Short mmCIF file of C-alpha atoms in Angstrom, two decimals:
data_model
loop_
_atom_site.label_atom_id
_atom_site.label_comp_id
_atom_site.label_asym_id
_atom_site.label_seq_id
_atom_site.Cartn_x
_atom_site.Cartn_y
_atom_site.Cartn_z
CA MET A 23 22.72 -60.09 10.59
CA ARG A 24 20.57 -57.00 11.50
CA ASP A 25 17.58 -57.78 13.81
CA TYR A 26 14.45 -56.41 12.17
CA PRO A 27 11.66 -55.23 14.48
CA PHE A 28 8.97 -57.27 12.55
CA ASP A 29 8.19 -60.62 11.34
CA PHE A 30 8.52 -60.98 7.61
CA LYS A 31 5.09 -62.53 7.52
CA GLN A 32 3.83 -59.06 8.30
CA LEU A 33 5.47 -57.75 5.19
CA ASP A 34 3.67 -60.58 3.11
CA SER A 35 0.45 -59.66 4.75
CA PHE A 36 0.95 -56.00 4.01
CA SER A 37 1.86 -56.66 0.44
CA ASN A 38 -1.06 -58.81 -0.21
CA SER A 39 -3.60 -56.49 1.49
CA LEU A 40 -3.54 -54.21 -1.48
CA PRO A 41 -2.44 -51.05 0.22
CA TYR A 42 -2.49 -48.98 -2.99
CA THR A 43 -5.17 -50.67 -4.95
CA LYS A 44 -8.37 -48.72 -5.79
CA PHE A 45 -11.54 -50.65 -6.98
CA THR A 46 -14.83 -49.40 -8.35
CA GLU A 47 -17.83 -50.88 -6.59
CA GLU A 48 -18.44 -53.36 -9.31
CA GLU A 49 -14.84 -54.40 -9.33
CA LEU A 50 -14.83 -54.85 -5.40
CA ASN A 51 -17.94 -57.06 -5.55
CA LEU A 52 -16.34 -59.26 -8.26
CA PHE A 53 -13.01 -59.35 -6.33
CA GLN A 54 -14.81 -60.50 -3.15
CA SER A 55 -16.53 -63.30 -5.15
CA LEU A 56 -13.05 -64.31 -6.49
CA GLN A 57 -11.79 -64.59 -2.98
CA ILE A 58 -14.69 -66.84 -1.94
CA LEU A 59 -13.96 -69.08 -4.75
CA GLU A 60 -10.12 -69.24 -3.90
CA SER A 61 -11.21 -70.40 -0.28
CA LYS A 62 -13.82 -72.79 -1.63
CA TYR A 63 -11.43 -74.68 -3.99
CA ASN A 64 -8.16 -73.86 -1.90
CA PHE A 65 -6.97 -72.78 -5.35
CA PRO A 66 -3.43 -71.54 -5.93
CA ALA A 67 -4.57 -68.26 -7.63
CA VAL A 68 -2.10 -65.45 -8.22
CA LYS A 69 -1.40 -63.55 -4.97
CA ASN A 70 -2.87 -60.00 -4.73
CA ASN A 71 0.53 -58.38 -5.02
CA ILE A 72 1.38 -60.35 -8.12
CA GLY A 73 -2.04 -59.55 -9.57
CA SER A 74 -1.46 -55.83 -8.85
CA LEU A 75 1.96 -56.07 -10.70
CA LEU A 76 0.21 -57.67 -13.74
CA SER A 77 -2.30 -54.75 -13.68
CA LEU A 78 0.44 -52.24 -13.69
CA MET A 79 2.38 -53.94 -16.44
CA VAL A 80 -0.60 -54.02 -18.87
CA LYS A 81 -1.16 -50.31 -18.11
CA ILE A 82 2.37 -49.60 -19.15
CA ASN A 83 2.72 -52.11 -21.99
CA LYS A 84 -0.84 -51.83 -23.37
CA PRO A 85 -1.13 -55.24 -24.96
CA LYS A 86 -4.00 -55.93 -27.29
CA THR A 87 -3.93 -59.71 -26.93
CA ILE A 88 -3.15 -61.48 -23.72
CA PHE A 89 -2.89 -65.27 -23.37
CA GLU A 90 -3.23 -67.23 -20.07
CA MET A 91 -1.89 -70.74 -19.40
CA GLY A 92 -3.72 -71.86 -16.34
CA SER A 93 -6.63 -69.47 -15.79
CA GLY A 94 -8.53 -71.34 -12.98
CA TYR A 95 -11.80 -69.41 -12.36
CA GLY A 96 -10.65 -65.97 -13.55
CA GLN A 97 -8.46 -64.52 -10.68
CA SER A 98 -5.60 -63.30 -12.92
CA ALA A 99 -8.18 -62.34 -15.78
CA PHE A 100 -9.63 -59.91 -13.21
CA TRP A 101 -6.26 -58.29 -12.59
CA PHE A 102 -5.57 -57.96 -16.29
CA MET A 103 -8.88 -56.34 -17.08
CA HIS A 104 -8.74 -54.18 -13.92
CA GLY A 105 -5.32 -52.87 -15.33
CA SER A 106 -6.33 -51.97 -18.83
CA ALA A 107 -9.66 -53.16 -20.09
CA GLN A 108 -9.90 -50.25 -22.38
CA THR A 109 -6.87 -51.21 -24.50
CA ILE A 110 -7.12 -55.01 -24.32
CA GLU A 111 -8.75 -56.39 -27.40
CA GLN A 112 -8.90 -60.08 -26.40
CA LEU A 113 -8.06 -62.07 -23.24
CA ILE A 114 -7.63 -65.70 -24.14
CA LEU A 115 -7.98 -68.08 -20.95
CA THR A 116 -7.16 -71.65 -20.80
CA GLU A 117 -7.68 -74.16 -18.04
CA LYS A 118 -7.54 -77.98 -18.13
CA ARG A 119 -9.58 -78.47 -14.97
CA ASP A 120 -13.22 -79.21 -16.04
CA ASP A 121 -14.80 -77.94 -12.55
CA LEU A 122 -13.95 -74.26 -12.89
CA VAL A 123 -15.53 -73.12 -16.20
CA GLU A 124 -19.10 -72.88 -14.63
CA GLU A 125 -17.76 -70.82 -11.90
CA PHE A 126 -16.07 -68.51 -14.22
CA HIS A 127 -19.20 -67.91 -16.23
CA ALA A 128 -21.39 -67.56 -13.08
CA LEU A 129 -19.21 -64.51 -12.03
CA ASN A 130 -20.71 -60.98 -12.56
CA TRP A 131 -18.05 -59.75 -14.97
CA PRO A 132 -18.66 -56.29 -16.37
CA ASP A 133 -20.19 -56.40 -19.86
CA SER A 134 -17.32 -54.56 -21.16
CA TRP A 135 -14.83 -57.01 -19.88
CA ASN A 136 -16.88 -60.17 -20.76
CA ASP A 137 -17.07 -59.23 -24.35
CA LYS A 138 -13.25 -59.36 -24.65
CA MET A 139 -12.73 -62.67 -22.79
CA SER A 140 -12.73 -66.20 -24.24
CA TYR A 141 -12.47 -69.12 -21.75
CA HIS A 142 -11.22 -72.48 -23.10
CA GLN A 143 -11.62 -75.57 -20.88
CA ASP A 144 -8.84 -77.11 -22.78
CA ASP A 145 -4.96 -77.67 -23.00
CA ALA A 146 -3.22 -74.48 -23.52
CA PHE A 147 -0.84 -76.22 -25.99
CA GLU A 148 -3.96 -76.95 -28.28
CA VAL A 149 -5.42 -73.44 -27.85
CA ILE A 150 -2.15 -71.56 -28.69
CA LYS A 151 -2.16 -73.24 -32.11
CA SER A 152 -5.07 -71.32 -33.34
CA VAL A 153 -3.78 -67.85 -32.03
CA SER A 154 -1.96 -65.70 -34.39
CA GLU A 155 -0.35 -63.17 -32.22
CA VAL A 156 0.21 -62.62 -28.49
CA ASP A 157 1.36 -59.51 -26.90
CA PHE A 158 1.47 -60.59 -23.22
CA ALA A 159 1.29 -64.05 -21.76
CA LEU A 160 0.98 -65.43 -18.29
CA VAL A 161 2.35 -68.95 -17.79
CA ASP A 162 0.84 -70.42 -14.58
CA GLY A 163 0.02 -74.02 -14.84
CA VAL A 164 1.82 -77.43 -14.48
CA LYS A 165 5.44 -76.62 -13.77
CA SER A 166 6.73 -79.45 -16.14
CA ASN A 167 5.10 -77.56 -19.06
CA TYR A 168 6.74 -74.26 -18.48
CA LYS A 169 9.81 -74.58 -20.73
CA ASP A 170 7.88 -76.27 -23.48
CA PHE A 171 5.11 -73.59 -23.43
CA LEU A 172 7.79 -70.83 -23.73
CA HIS A 173 8.75 -72.61 -26.95
CA ALA A 174 5.13 -72.60 -28.30
CA LEU A 175 4.85 -68.99 -27.35
CA ALA A 176 7.88 -67.64 -28.89
CA PRO A 177 6.87 -67.75 -32.61
CA LYS A 178 3.56 -66.02 -31.71
CA MET A 179 5.22 -63.10 -30.12
CA SER A 180 7.09 -60.12 -31.70
CA GLN A 181 9.94 -58.00 -30.24
CA GLY A 182 8.79 -56.12 -27.18
CA SER A 183 6.19 -58.62 -26.15
CA LEU A 184 6.11 -59.82 -22.43
CA VAL A 185 5.80 -63.11 -20.58
CA ALA A 186 5.10 -63.54 -16.83
CA VAL A 187 6.01 -66.88 -15.47
CA ASP A 188 4.43 -67.36 -12.05
CA ASN A 189 5.69 -69.66 -9.26
CA SER A 190 9.28 -69.60 -10.66
CA TYR A 191 10.77 -69.46 -7.11
CA TRP A 192 9.00 -72.47 -5.71
CA ARG A 193 10.07 -71.72 -2.19
CA GLY A 194 13.69 -71.93 -3.32
CA SER A 195 13.82 -75.53 -3.68
CA PHE A 196 15.43 -75.43 -7.17
CA LEU A 197 18.45 -73.81 -5.71
CA ASP A 198 19.44 -77.12 -3.83
CA PRO A 199 20.87 -79.69 -6.48
CA ASP A 200 20.22 -82.61 -4.18
CA LEU A 201 16.59 -81.60 -3.72
CA ALA A 202 16.30 -80.94 -7.46
CA SER A 203 17.55 -84.37 -8.17
CA LYS A 204 14.86 -85.90 -5.92
CA LYS A 205 11.81 -83.62 -6.48
CA ARG A 206 10.55 -83.27 -10.00
CA SER A 207 8.86 -79.95 -9.49
CA ALA A 208 12.17 -78.41 -8.12
CA ALA A 209 13.99 -80.03 -11.09
CA ASN A 210 11.40 -78.45 -13.60
CA ILE A 211 11.94 -74.99 -12.11
CA ARG A 212 15.78 -75.35 -12.09
CA GLU A 213 15.58 -76.43 -15.82
CA LEU A 214 13.38 -73.45 -16.54
CA HIS A 215 15.92 -70.94 -15.17
CA GLU A 216 18.75 -72.68 -17.02
CA PHE A 217 16.78 -72.38 -20.23
CA ILE A 218 15.91 -68.71 -19.72
CA LYS A 219 19.49 -67.90 -18.82
CA ALA A 220 20.88 -69.64 -21.96
CA SER A 221 18.21 -68.14 -24.31
CA ASP A 222 19.09 -65.42 -26.79
CA ILE A 223 15.54 -64.44 -27.49
CA TRP A 224 14.41 -63.52 -23.95
CA GLU A 225 15.58 -60.67 -21.74
CA SER A 226 14.59 -61.45 -18.13
CA VAL A 227 14.29 -60.44 -14.53
CA PHE A 228 13.52 -62.78 -11.55
CA ILE A 229 11.53 -61.62 -8.57
CA PRO A 230 12.12 -64.06 -5.72
CA PHE A 231 9.14 -63.09 -3.54
CA GLU A 232 6.82 -65.63 -2.09
CA ASP A 233 6.56 -68.24 -4.93
CA GLY A 234 8.34 -65.94 -7.31
CA LEU A 235 7.75 -64.38 -10.72
CA SER A 236 10.13 -64.35 -13.82
CA LEU A 237 9.33 -61.51 -16.31
CA LEU A 238 10.54 -62.13 -19.87
CA LEU A 239 10.82 -59.61 -22.65
CA LYS A 240 11.03 -60.81 -26.24
CA VAL A 241 14.06 -59.37 -27.97
#
């Protein structure tokens, strides 16, 4: 094996340092407030590199309606709106925890963003029932719900719609059959990958970086 002249933790640090990202002053102030909340709650928010990827994806795909399962206090919402606030018509946020909704509303969201966001302190499975169409979805909540939520999303999405499934690597634990048989979270991720591979309605790619991201295209 080749010896690399650096620690791979340096690569993670560089990737998450947003080397290419440009913020307006208003966005930078909001981003810094979100970082404070992440530290305050020790919350597993999307990493900066994943957020940057989501921003780029919405710039390319230009979705009108975005749905989030597991929105926390708004970290991923920030990245979506940073990417394409002009083309997004509605960003539907859902979070089951009841201690984050006040933090979300206390943030200084730009008025042009705030008008397009609706935050539901509720189960995503309940909220999705009242949504007629979704162009882009982020699935980032309880791992045992991932596969079932893809089932709930599918009839709401048309051909060419996208889904990003966060934390689908889970430190690689799902690759070990013995560990997957003992640890429920690993088993859930393993079942998710088996479901996606067998599906005839999703074309997908898996990015095994940090906690991983799976990108699904409705076909």
